[in-house]
């Protein structure tokens, strides 16, 4: 984000250096560069200031819209250990559901690609599961499987697996036909075609799916907590709202979003670390 | 020379091989690759449209045959049938008197796009066919890959990733990959058509050098008439779909060929003839 505007700054610089000294233009350019660099932060901070002033000058009641300062206050009024308890509860379910989802989706995708019969029989079932609103099914799952982690993990799985199946199968099908022919012309065993050609080709797609899924995993965990839980950030938000502790609910929401963003970024970092070739080329 | 060891002589008996390129036509009377009334129809229903039909062609051992023809006339289909990737619905393709019923070990294929694997280095890409076929590569194989890369001037790129190479270099790697298993038959489907004109000419001459030092039976598909004339011993000209043989032309230009040959009268005659076939297919068929 910080880098993209830089060439633009460089493009504009020569026009200005036209009638001013080189050092002056250098300084100007430096300011411009830093300006671009911090623009997103400045914008964000101005938004917060605007929000704060509307709340203060307009005397908006905190139960309608709490000001940023009251949210920050509420955040620090909750003890660190309490935050950690809730965070761990949500993260545990989200990550467990996410991992189970990966463990199911990828073998399933391979099976779907390799067998036309499975593709014809299982795929429609997957679409039906995907199009059933999980929020509606969640209470049923809790009734069936109890209020333990297992049912919450299952709810998370139901929400996260489909993007993974779609992205993995799409990636595997996009493998160039010539490479499949190369494999056939070598009479290589079929599993090597899958592992040495199709799966690596699907890596960029798989990671797009993972990025979508990890944020859905958080949503899945929160949905499960809304239905039945005594811990977790979703539970915390719901509980704070029902006691009219609106700034505290907002604090929970901000924390949840931050965690979501961090997980999303982590998937990207893992991709950059393990499969640097699969990232789009930098200009 | 070290490089020469890279190619062990293929162990097929009774085939006298002539190293003298100028007399390439003195091949054994037996055809090496034989197509007998070959035709193919992708549509499984009876009376479906034929993609190619009535192809009769004998390719001699270590001969360089080019195929030209309009787009969609079935050139790639023909190549797939020789590769054993596709079994013709009519007629038969045989190599050294043995019908082709499955992909053969002595065939290397080069595609229009380099189709390198972006997650492997250049050297690992070259070694990929072995790794893919047998699951492991030996030290000897690695040495062979190094020799091939040196021979094609790619040694310093061995550890680079494919996307760090230019299009021409990538295609060279694709050719080296096809040469790794030391195939006796090299099938090339428009291998240079993604390259710019200059690179294309250069890589064509490089291919001729490799072919001179390590003779192979080459089936070379191209859209470029001049390229076909410049490289090939014989040229198969195909008609529009359903593809049939319009003409089989002996090039008879002396070897080694250079860019100067493109100005010779023989060269111009040949390109004119082929062009005539392609633009007025009924005048001669
Ligand atoms: N897998 C396939 N299934 C059905 N029809 C096919 C298939 N592959 C090719 N064809 C048809 O067979 C004909 C010949 O195709 P082919 O790819 O061999 O042509 P080509 O001469 O290589 O063309 P180009 O010069 O454009 O590469 C075409 O009309 C095409 O539509
Ligand atoms: Mg083709």
Coordinates of C-alpha atoms and ligand atoms in Angstrom, one line a residue:
Chain A
X1 CA 0.0 0.0 0.0
X2 CA 2.8 2.4 0.9
X3 CA 4.7 1.7 -2.2
X4 CA 2.2 2.1 -5.0
X5 CA 2.0 5.9 -5.1
X6 CA 5.8 6.3 -5.1
X7 CA 6.2 6.2 -9.0
X8 CA 3.6 8.9 -9.3
X9 CA 5.5 11.2 -7.0
X10 CA 8.6 10.6 -9.1
X11 CA 6.7 11.5 -12.2
X12 CA 5.6 14.8 -10.8
X13 CA 8.9 15.8 -9.5
X14 CA 10.6 16.8 -12.7
X15 CA 7.9 19.4 -13.5
X16 CA 8.6 21.1 -10.3
X17 CA 12.4 21.1 -10.4
X18 CA 12.0 23.1 -13.6
X19 CA 12.2 26.5 -11.9
X20 CA 13.5 25.7 -8.5
X21 CA 16.9 24.5 -7.2
X22 CA 17.6 20.8 -7.2
X23 CA 18.0 20.7 -3.4
X24 CA 14.7 22.5 -2.9
X25 CA 12.9 20.1 -5.2
X26 CA 14.6 17.2 -3.4
X27 CA 13.2 18.3 -0.1
X28 CA 9.8 18.8 -1.7
X29 CA 9.9 15.4 -3.2
X30 CA 10.8 13.9 0.1
X31 CA 7.8 15.6 1.7
X32 CA 5.6 14.3 -1.1
X33 CA 6.9 10.8 -0.7
X34 CA 6.3 10.9 3.1
X35 CA 2.9 12.4 2.5
X36 CA 1.9 9.5 0.3
X37 CA 3.4 7.1 2.7
X38 CA 1.4 8.3 5.7
X39 CA -1.7 9.3 3.7
X40 CA -3.7 6.2 4.7
X41 CA -2.9 6.7 8.4
X42 CA -3.6 10.4 8.2
X43 CA -6.9 9.7 6.6
X44 CA -7.8 7.1 9.2
X45 CA -6.9 9.5 12.0
X46 CA -8.9 12.3 10.5
X47 CA -11.9 10.0 10.3
X48 CA -11.4 9.1 14.0
X49 CA -11.2 12.8 14.9
X50 CA -14.3 13.6 12.8
X51 CA -16.2 10.7 14.6
X52 CA -15.0 12.0 18.0
X53 CA -16.1 15.5 17.3
X54 CA -19.5 14.5 16.0
X55 CA -20.1 12.5 19.2
X56 CA -18.9 15.3 21.4
X57 CA -20.4 18.4 19.7
X58 CA -23.6 16.6 18.8
X59 CA -24.0 15.1 22.2
X60 CA -24.7 11.8 20.7
X61 CA -25.6 9.3 23.5
X62 CA -23.1 6.5 23.8
X63 CA -25.7 3.8 23.4
X64 CA -26.4 5.1 19.9
X65 CA -22.8 5.8 18.8
X66 CA -20.0 5.7 21.3
X67 CA -17.0 8.0 20.6
X68 CA -13.6 6.5 19.8
X69 CA -12.3 7.7 23.1
X70 CA -15.0 5.9 25.0
X71 CA -14.3 2.8 23.0
X72 CA -10.7 2.9 23.9
X73 CA -11.6 3.5 27.5
X74 CA -13.9 0.5 27.5
X75 CA -11.1 -1.6 25.9
X76 CA -8.7 -0.8 28.7
X77 CA -11.4 -1.3 31.4
X78 CA -11.5 -5.0 30.5
X79 CA -8.6 -6.8 32.0
X80 CA -6.0 -8.3 29.8
X81 CA -6.6 -11.8 31.0
X82 CA -10.3 -11.5 30.3
X83 CA -9.5 -10.4 26.7
X84 CA -7.2 -13.4 26.4
X85 CA -9.8 -15.9 27.6
X86 CA -12.3 -14.6 25.1
X87 CA -9.8 -14.4 22.3
X88 CA -8.5 -17.9 22.9
X89 CA -12.1 -19.3 22.9
X90 CA -12.8 -17.7 19.5
X91 CA -9.4 -18.3 18.0
X92 CA -9.4 -22.0 19.1
X93 CA -12.7 -22.7 17.4
X94 CA -11.9 -20.6 14.3
X95 CA -8.5 -22.2 13.7
X96 CA -9.6 -25.7 14.5
X97 CA -12.6 -25.3 12.1
X98 CA -10.3 -23.8 9.5
X99 CA -7.7 -26.7 9.8
X100 CA -10.4 -29.4 9.7
X101 CA -11.9 -27.6 6.7
X102 CA -8.5 -27.7 4.9
X103 CA -8.0 -31.4 5.8
X104 CA -11.4 -32.2 4.3
X105 CA -11.5 -29.9 1.3
X106 CA -8.2 -30.6 -0.4
X107 CA -8.5 -34.4 -0.5
X108 CA -12.2 -33.9 -1.5
X109 CA -11.2 -31.6 -4.3
X110 CA -8.6 -34.2 -5.6
X111 CA -11.3 -36.9 -5.5
X112 CA -13.7 -34.6 -7.4
X113 CA -11.1 -33.9 -10.1
X114 CA -10.1 -37.5 -10.5
X115 CA -13.5 -39.1 -10.6
X116 CA -16.2 -38.0 -12.9
X117 CA -18.7 -40.1 -10.9
X118 CA -17.8 -38.4 -7.6
X119 CA -18.0 -35.0 -9.3
X120 CA -21.5 -35.8 -10.5
X121 CA -22.8 -37.2 -7.2
X122 CA -21.0 -35.2 -4.5
X123 CA -20.7 -31.8 -6.0
X124 CA -24.5 -31.1 -6.0
X125 CA -24.6 -32.1 -2.3
X126 CA -21.8 -29.6 -1.6
X127 CA -23.7 -26.9 -3.3
X128 CA -26.8 -27.7 -1.3
X129 CA -24.8 -27.6 2.0
X130 CA -23.2 -24.3 0.9
X131 CA -26.5 -22.6 0.1
X132 CA -28.2 -23.6 3.4
X133 CA -27.9 -20.6 5.7
X134 CA -25.5 -21.7 8.5
X135 CA -27.1 -19.3 10.9
X136 CA -30.4 -21.2 10.6
X137 CA -28.7 -24.6 10.9
X138 CA -26.5 -23.6 13.8
X139 CA -29.1 -24.1 16.6
X140 CA -30.0 -27.5 15.2
X141 CA -26.3 -28.5 15.3
X142 CA -26.1 -27.4 18.9
X143 CA -29.2 -29.4 19.8
X144 CA -27.8 -32.4 18.0
X145 CA -24.1 -32.3 19.2
X146 CA -24.3 -30.4 22.4
X147 CA -22.7 -27.1 23.4
X148 CA -19.1 -28.3 23.3
X149 CA -16.3 -27.2 20.9
X150 CA -17.2 -30.0 18.5
X151 CA -20.5 -28.4 17.4
X152 CA -18.8 -24.9 17.1
X153 CA -16.0 -26.4 15.0
X154 CA -18.6 -28.1 12.8
X155 CA -20.4 -24.8 12.2
X156 CA -17.1 -23.1 11.3
X157 CA -16.3 -26.0 8.9
X158 CA -19.7 -25.7 7.2
X159 CA -19.0 -22.0 6.5
X160 CA -15.4 -22.4 5.4
X161 CA -15.0 -25.5 3.3
X162 CA -16.8 -24.5 0.2
X163 CA -14.6 -21.6 -1.0
X164 CA -11.7 -24.0 -0.5
X165 CA -13.2 -26.8 -2.6
X166 CA -14.1 -24.3 -5.3
X167 CA -10.6 -22.7 -5.4
X168 CA -8.7 -25.9 -5.3
X169 CA -10.7 -27.6 -8.0
X170 CA -10.6 -24.4 -10.2
X171 CA -6.8 -24.3 -9.8
X172 CA -6.4 -28.0 -10.6
X173 CA -8.5 -27.7 -13.7
X174 CA -6.6 -24.7 -14.9
X175 CA -3.4 -26.7 -15.3
X176 CA -2.3 -26.3 -18.9
X177 CA -3.4 -29.2 -21.1
X178 CA 0.1 -29.6 -22.5
X179 CA 1.5 -30.4 -19.1
X180 CA -1.1 -33.1 -18.6
X181 CA -0.1 -34.4 -22.0
X182 CA 3.6 -34.3 -21.0
X183 CA 2.7 -36.4 -18.0
X184 CA 0.8 -38.8 -20.1
X185 CA 3.5 -39.0 -22.7
X186 CA 5.9 -40.0 -19.9
X187 CA 3.4 -42.6 -18.7
X188 CA 3.9 -41.3 -15.2
X189 CA 1.7 -42.7 -12.4
X190 CA -1.5 -40.7 -11.9
X191 CA -0.7 -39.6 -8.4
X192 CA 2.4 -37.9 -9.6
X193 CA 0.4 -35.9 -12.1
X194 CA -1.7 -34.8 -9.2
X195 CA 1.1 -34.0 -6.7
X196 CA 3.8 -32.7 -9.1
X197 CA 1.7 -30.8 -11.6
X198 CA -2.0 -30.2 -10.6
X199 CA -1.6 -29.4 -6.9
X200 CA 1.3 -27.0 -7.3
X201 CA -0.6 -25.3 -10.2
X202 CA -3.5 -24.8 -7.9
X203 CA -1.4 -23.2 -5.1
X204 CA -2.3 -19.6 -6.0
X205 CA -6.0 -20.5 -6.2
X206 CA -5.8 -22.5 -3.0
X207 CA -4.4 -19.5 -1.2
X208 CA -7.1 -17.2 -2.5
X209 CA -9.5 -19.7 -1.1
X210 CA -7.6 -19.8 2.2
X211 CA -7.8 -16.0 2.6
X212 CA -11.5 -16.0 2.1
X213 CA -11.9 -19.0 4.4
X214 CA -9.9 -17.7 7.3
X215 CA -12.1 -14.6 7.6
X216 CA -15.2 -16.9 7.2
X217 CA -13.8 -19.0 10.0
X218 CA -13.9 -16.1 12.4
X219 CA -17.5 -15.4 11.3
X220 CA -18.3 -19.1 11.8
X221 CA -16.9 -19.1 15.3
X222 CA -18.8 -15.9 16.2
X223 CA -22.1 -17.3 14.8
X224 CA -21.6 -20.5 17.0
X225 CA -20.9 -18.3 20.0
X226 CA -24.1 -16.3 19.4
X227 CA -26.1 -19.6 19.6
X228 CA -24.4 -21.1 22.6
X229 CA -21.3 -20.2 24.5
X230 CA -20.0 -18.8 27.7
X231 CA -16.8 -17.5 26.3
X232 CA -15.4 -15.9 23.1
X233 CA -15.4 -12.5 21.5
X234 CA -18.7 -13.1 19.8
X235 CA -20.2 -14.0 23.1
X236 CA -18.5 -11.0 24.7
X237 CA -20.0 -8.6 22.1
X238 CA -23.5 -10.1 22.5
X239 CA -23.3 -10.0 26.3
X240 CA -22.0 -6.4 26.4
X241 CA -24.8 -5.3 24.0
X242 CA -27.5 -6.9 26.1
X243 CA -26.2 -5.1 29.2
X244 CA -26.2 -1.8 27.2
X245 CA -22.4 -1.6 27.5
X246 CA -22.2 -0.3 24.0
X247 CA -18.7 1.1 24.0
X248 CA -17.5 -2.3 25.4
X249 CA -19.3 -4.1 22.6
X250 CA -17.6 -1.8 20.1
X251 CA -14.3 -2.5 21.7
X252 CA -14.9 -6.2 21.3
X253 CA -15.9 -5.6 17.7
X254 CA -12.7 -3.6 17.0
X255 CA -10.6 -6.3 18.6
X256 CA -12.3 -9.0 16.5
X257 CA -11.8 -7.1 13.3
X258 CA -8.1 -6.6 14.2
X259 CA -7.7 -10.4 14.8
X260 CA -9.5 -11.1 11.5
X261 CA -7.2 -8.8 9.6
X262 CA -4.1 -10.3 11.3
X263 CA -5.2 -13.8 10.3
X264 CA -5.9 -12.7 6.8
X265 CA -2.4 -11.2 6.6
X266 CA -0.9 -14.3 8.1
X267 CA -2.2 -16.5 5.3
X268 CA -0.5 -14.1 2.9
X269 CA 2.8 -14.3 4.9
X270 CA 2.6 -18.1 4.9
X271 CA 2.2 -18.1 1.2
X272 CA 5.1 -15.6 0.7
X273 CA 7.3 -17.8 3.0
X274 CA 6.4 -21.2 1.6
X275 CA 5.5 -20.5 -2.0
X276 CA 7.1 -17.2 -3.1
X277 CA 6.7 -18.1 -6.8
X278 CA 3.0 -18.2 -6.4
X279 CA 2.6 -14.5 -5.6
X280 CA 1.7 -12.1 -8.4
X281 CA 4.8 -10.4 -9.8
X282 CA 5.8 -7.0 -8.5
X283 CA 6.1 -4.3 -11.1
Chain B
X1 CA 33.9 -34.3 -26.1
X2 CA 31.9 -34.3 -22.9
X3 CA 28.7 -33.1 -24.5
X4 CA 28.7 -35.9 -26.9
X5 CA 28.3 -38.4 -24.0
X6 CA 25.0 -36.7 -23.3
X7 CA 23.5 -38.7 -26.1
X8 CA 24.1 -42.4 -26.1
X9 CA 23.3 -43.9 -29.5
X10 CA 19.7 -45.2 -29.4
X11 CA 19.9 -49.0 -29.4
X12 CA 17.9 -49.8 -32.5
X13 CA 19.6 -52.3 -34.7
X14 CA 19.9 -52.5 -38.5
X15 CA 19.7 -48.8 -39.0
X16 CA 22.7 -47.5 -40.7
X17 CA 23.1 -43.9 -39.6
X18 CA 24.8 -41.5 -41.9
X19 CA 26.5 -38.6 -40.2
X20 CA 27.0 -36.6 -43.4
X21 CA 24.2 -34.0 -43.4
X22 CA 24.5 -33.1 -47.1
X23 CA 23.4 -36.6 -48.0
X24 CA 20.6 -36.9 -45.5
X25 CA 18.3 -38.5 -48.1
X26 CA 20.4 -41.6 -48.1
X27 CA 18.3 -43.1 -45.3
X28 CA 17.4 -46.7 -45.0
X29 CA 14.6 -47.8 -47.3
X30 CA 12.4 -48.7 -44.3
X31 CA 10.3 -45.9 -43.0
X32 CA 11.0 -45.1 -39.3
X33 CA 7.6 -43.5 -38.6
X34 CA 4.9 -44.7 -40.9
X35 CA 1.4 -43.3 -41.2
X36 CA -0.9 -45.5 -43.2
X37 CA -4.2 -44.0 -44.3
X38 CA -4.4 -42.3 -40.9
X39 CA -7.5 -40.4 -40.0
X40 CA -9.1 -39.2 -36.9
X41 CA -12.6 -38.1 -35.8
X42 CA -13.0 -36.6 -32.4
X43 CA -16.8 -37.2 -32.5
X44 CA -17.5 -40.7 -31.3
X45 CA -20.8 -40.9 -33.3
X46 CA -20.5 -42.7 -36.7
X47 CA -20.2 -40.3 -39.6
X48 CA -18.9 -37.6 -37.3
X49 CA -16.7 -34.9 -39.0
X50 CA -13.1 -36.0 -39.6
X51 CA -10.4 -33.8 -38.2
X52 CA -7.8 -35.4 -40.5
X53 CA -8.1 -38.1 -43.0
X54 CA -6.1 -40.2 -45.5
X55 CA -2.7 -39.3 -44.3
X56 CA 0.0 -41.4 -45.8
X57 CA 3.5 -40.4 -44.8
X58 CA 6.7 -42.3 -44.3
X59 CA 9.3 -40.4 -42.2
X60 CA 12.9 -41.8 -42.4
X61 CA 15.1 -42.1 -39.5
X62 CA 16.7 -38.8 -38.5
X63 CA 14.8 -37.0 -41.1
X64 CA 13.5 -33.5 -40.4
X65 CA 9.9 -33.2 -41.6
X66 CA 7.9 -30.0 -41.3
X67 CA 4.1 -29.8 -41.5
X68 CA 2.4 -26.6 -42.7
X69 CA -1.3 -26.0 -43.2
X70 CA -4.1 -23.7 -42.3
X71 CA -5.2 -23.3 -38.7
X72 CA -7.5 -26.1 -37.6
X73 CA -6.5 -28.6 -40.3
X74 CA -5.3 -31.2 -37.8
X75 CA -1.6 -30.7 -37.5
X76 CA -1.6 -31.0 -33.7
X77 CA -3.9 -34.0 -34.0
X78 CA -1.4 -35.6 -36.2
X79 CA 1.4 -34.9 -33.8
X80 CA -0.6 -36.3 -30.9
X81 CA -1.2 -39.5 -32.8
X82 CA 2.6 -39.9 -33.5
X83 CA 3.2 -39.2 -29.8
X84 CA 0.8 -42.0 -28.8
X85 CA -1.4 -39.5 -26.9
X86 CA -4.2 -40.1 -29.3
X87 CA -5.1 -43.4 -31.0
X88 CA -6.3 -42.7 -34.6
X89 CA -9.8 -43.8 -35.3
X90 CA -8.8 -44.8 -38.8
X91 CA -5.5 -46.3 -40.1
X92 CA -2.4 -46.8 -38.2
X93 CA 0.7 -45.0 -37.0
X94 CA 3.7 -47.2 -36.5
X95 CA 7.3 -46.6 -35.4
X96 CA 9.9 -49.0 -36.6
X97 CA 7.2 -51.4 -37.6
X98 CA 5.5 -51.4 -34.2
X99 CA 2.0 -49.9 -34.0
X100 CA 1.8 -46.9 -31.7
X101 CA -0.8 -47.8 -29.1
X102 CA 0.5 -45.8 -26.1
X103 CA 3.0 -43.0 -25.5
X104 CA 6.6 -44.2 -26.3
X105 CA 9.7 -43.7 -24.2
X106 CA 11.7 -42.4 -27.1
X107 CA 9.6 -39.4 -27.9
X108 CA 10.2 -35.8 -26.8
X109 CA 7.6 -33.1 -27.2
X110 CA 8.0 -29.4 -27.4
X111 CA 4.9 -27.2 -27.2
X112 CA 4.1 -23.8 -28.5
X113 CA 4.4 -22.3 -25.0
X114 CA 7.4 -23.3 -23.0
X115 CA 5.1 -24.7 -20.3
X116 CA 7.8 -24.7 -17.7
X117 CA 6.8 -25.3 -14.1
X118 CA 7.0 -21.9 -12.3
X119 CA 7.9 -23.4 -8.9
X120 CA 11.0 -25.2 -10.2
X121 CA 14.4 -23.7 -11.1
X122 CA 15.5 -24.1 -14.7
X123 CA 17.6 -27.1 -14.0
X124 CA 14.8 -28.8 -12.0
X125 CA 12.5 -28.1 -14.9
X126 CA 14.9 -29.8 -17.3
X127 CA 15.1 -32.8 -14.9
X128 CA 11.3 -32.8 -14.4
X129 CA 10.5 -35.6 -16.9
X130 CA 12.8 -38.0 -15.1
X131 CA 11.5 -37.0 -11.7
X132 CA 8.0 -37.3 -12.9
X133 CA 8.5 -40.6 -14.6
X134 CA 10.6 -42.4 -12.1
X135 CA 10.2 -40.4 -8.9
X136 CA 13.9 -39.6 -8.4
X137 CA 16.9 -38.3 -10.4
X138 CA 20.4 -39.7 -10.1
X139 CA 23.6 -37.7 -10.0
X140 CA 24.3 -38.8 -13.5
X141 CA 21.0 -37.4 -14.7
X142 CA 22.0 -34.1 -13.1
X143 CA 25.3 -34.1 -14.9
X144 CA 23.5 -34.7 -18.1
X145 CA 21.1 -31.8 -17.5
X146 CA 24.2 -29.6 -16.8
X147 CA 25.7 -30.7 -20.1
X148 CA 22.6 -30.0 -22.1
X149 CA 22.2 -26.6 -20.4
X150 CA 25.8 -25.8 -21.3
X151 CA 25.3 -26.9 -24.8
X152 CA 22.4 -24.6 -25.3
X153 CA 24.1 -21.7 -23.5
X154 CA 21.9 -21.8 -20.5
X155 CA 24.4 -22.9 -17.9
X156 CA 24.4 -19.6 -16.0
X157 CA 20.6 -19.7 -15.7
X158 CA 20.4 -23.2 -14.2
X159 CA 19.4 -22.0 -10.8
X160 CA 17.1 -19.2 -12.0
X161 CA 13.4 -19.4 -11.9
X162 CA 11.6 -19.6 -15.3
X163 CA 10.0 -16.1 -14.9
X164 CA 13.5 -14.6 -14.7
X165 CA 14.2 -15.7 -18.3
X166 CA 13.2 -14.2 -21.6
X167 CA 10.6 -16.0 -23.8
X168 CA 13.3 -17.3 -26.1
X169 CA 15.3 -18.7 -23.2
X170 CA 12.3 -20.3 -21.7
X171 CA 11.6 -22.0 -25.0
X172 CA 15.2 -23.2 -25.1
X173 CA 14.7 -24.7 -21.7
X174 CA 11.5 -26.4 -23.1
X175 CA 13.6 -27.9 -25.9
X176 CA 16.3 -29.0 -23.4
X177 CA 13.6 -30.7 -21.3
X178 CA 12.4 -32.6 -24.3
X179 CA 16.0 -33.7 -25.1
X180 CA 16.7 -34.9 -21.6
X181 CA 15.4 -38.4 -22.1
X182 CA 17.5 -38.5 -25.3
X183 CA 14.5 -39.2 -27.5
X184 CA 14.9 -40.6 -31.0
X185 CA 11.8 -38.8 -32.2
X186 CA 11.3 -35.1 -31.5
X187 CA 7.8 -33.7 -31.9
X188 CA 7.5 -29.9 -32.0
X189 CA 4.1 -28.2 -32.2
X190 CA 4.7 -24.6 -33.4
X191 CA 7.6 -24.3 -31.0
X192 CA 8.7 -20.9 -32.0
X193 CA 5.5 -19.1 -32.8
X194 CA 5.4 -17.2 -29.5
X195 CA 8.8 -15.7 -30.2
X196 CA 9.9 -12.5 -32.0
X197 CA 11.3 -12.9 -35.5
X198 CA 14.9 -12.4 -34.6
X199 CA 14.9 -14.9 -31.7
X200 CA 12.9 -17.2 -33.8
X201 CA 15.5 -17.3 -36.6
X202 CA 18.4 -17.8 -34.1
X203 CA 16.7 -20.6 -32.2
X204 CA 15.9 -22.3 -35.5
X205 CA 19.5 -22.4 -36.4
X206 CA 20.4 -23.6 -32.9
X207 CA 17.9 -26.4 -33.3
X208 CA 19.6 -27.4 -36.6
X209 CA 23.0 -27.4 -34.8
X210 CA 21.6 -29.7 -32.1
X211 CA 20.0 -31.9 -34.8
X212 CA 23.2 -32.1 -36.8
X213 CA 25.3 -33.1 -33.8
X214 CA 22.7 -35.5 -32.3
X215 CA 20.5 -36.7 -35.1
X216 CA 16.9 -37.2 -34.4
X217 CA 13.7 -37.8 -36.3
X218 CA 11.9 -34.5 -36.1
X219 CA 8.3 -33.7 -36.9
X220 CA 8.0 -30.0 -36.8
X221 CA 4.7 -28.1 -37.1
X222 CA 4.8 -24.5 -38.0
X223 CA 2.7 -21.7 -39.5
X224 CA 5.7 -20.1 -41.1
X225 CA 6.4 -21.3 -44.6
X226 CA 9.9 -19.8 -44.7
X227 CA 10.7 -21.5 -41.4
X228 CA 9.6 -24.8 -42.8
X229 CA 11.7 -24.4 -45.9
X230 CA 14.7 -23.3 -43.9
X231 CA 14.7 -26.1 -41.4
X232 CA 13.2 -29.2 -43.0
X233 CA 14.2 -32.0 -45.4
X234 CA 10.7 -32.5 -46.5
X235 CA 7.5 -30.5 -46.0
X236 CA 4.0 -31.9 -45.7
X237 CA 1.5 -29.4 -46.9
X238 CA -2.0 -30.0 -45.5
X239 CA -5.4 -28.9 -46.8
X240 CA -8.2 -27.2 -44.8
X241 CA -10.3 -29.3 -42.5
X242 CA -10.7 -32.2 -42.9
X243 CA -6.9 -32.2 -43.3
X244 CA -5.4 -34.3 -46.0
X245 CA -2.0 -34.3 -47.7
X246 CA -1.9 -31.6 -50.5
X247 CA 1.7 -32.1 -51.3
X248 CA 4.9 -33.5 -50.0
X249 CA 7.8 -31.3 -51.0
X250 CA 11.5 -32.2 -51.0
X251 CA 13.4 -29.2 -50.0
X252 CA 16.8 -30.2 -51.3
X253 CA 18.6 -27.2 -50.1
X254 CA 22.2 -27.9 -49.1
X255 CA 23.2 -28.1 -45.4
X256 CA 24.3 -26.5 -43.2
X257 CA 21.8 -23.8 -44.0
X258 CA 22.3 -20.2 -43.1
X259 CA 20.2 -17.1 -43.3
X260 CA 21.7 -16.5 -46.8
X261 CA 19.7 -19.5 -48.1
X262 CA 16.6 -17.4 -47.8
X263 CA 17.7 -15.3 -50.8
X264 CA 18.3 -18.3 -53.1
X265 CA 16.0 -18.9 -56.0
X266 CA 15.3 -22.4 -54.8
X267 CA 14.1 -21.0 -51.5
X268 CA 11.8 -18.6 -53.2
X269 CA 10.4 -21.2 -55.5
X270 CA 9.6 -23.5 -52.7
X271 CA 7.9 -20.8 -50.6
X272 CA 5.9 -19.8 -53.7
X273 CA 4.8 -23.4 -54.3
X274 CA 3.6 -23.9 -50.7
X275 CA 1.9 -20.5 -50.6
X276 CA 0.1 -21.5 -53.8
X277 CA -1.1 -24.7 -52.2
X278 CA -2.4 -22.9 -49.1
X279 CA -4.2 -20.1 -50.8
X280 CA -5.7 -22.1 -53.7
X281 CA -6.1 -25.5 -52.3
X282 CA -8.1 -26.9 -55.2
X283 CA -5.8 -26.0 -58.0
X284 CA -3.4 -28.9 -57.2
X285 CA -5.2 -31.3 -55.0
Ligands
LIG1 N1 -10.0 -32.5 -28.2 C1 -10.7 -32.2 -29.3 N2 -12.0 -32.5 -29.3 C2 -12.8 -32.3 -30.4 N3 -12.3 -31.7 -31.5 C3 -11.0 -31.3 -31.5 C4 -10.2 -31.5 -30.4 N4 -8.9 -31.1 -30.7 C5 -9.0 -30.6 -32.0 N5 -10.3 -30.7 -32.5 C6 -10.7 -30.3 -33.8 O1 -9.9 -31.0 -34.7 C7 -9.5 -30.1 -35.7 C8 -8.0 -30.1 -35.9 O2 -7.5 -29.5 -34.7 P1 -5.9 -29.3 -34.5 O3 -5.7 -28.8 -33.1 O4 -5.2 -30.6 -34.8 O5 -5.6 -28.3 -35.6 P2 -4.2 -27.5 -35.9 O6 -3.9 -27.8 -37.3 O7 -3.2 -27.9 -34.9 O8 -4.6 -26.0 -35.7 P3 -3.7 -24.8 -35.3 O9 -2.8 -24.5 -36.4 O10 -4.7 -23.7 -35.0 O11 -2.9 -25.3 -34.0 C9 -10.1 -28.7 -35.4 O12 -11.1 -28.4 -36.2 C10 -10.6 -28.8 -34.0 O13 -11.8 -28.2 -33.8
LIG2 MG1 -2.2 -26.9 -33.3

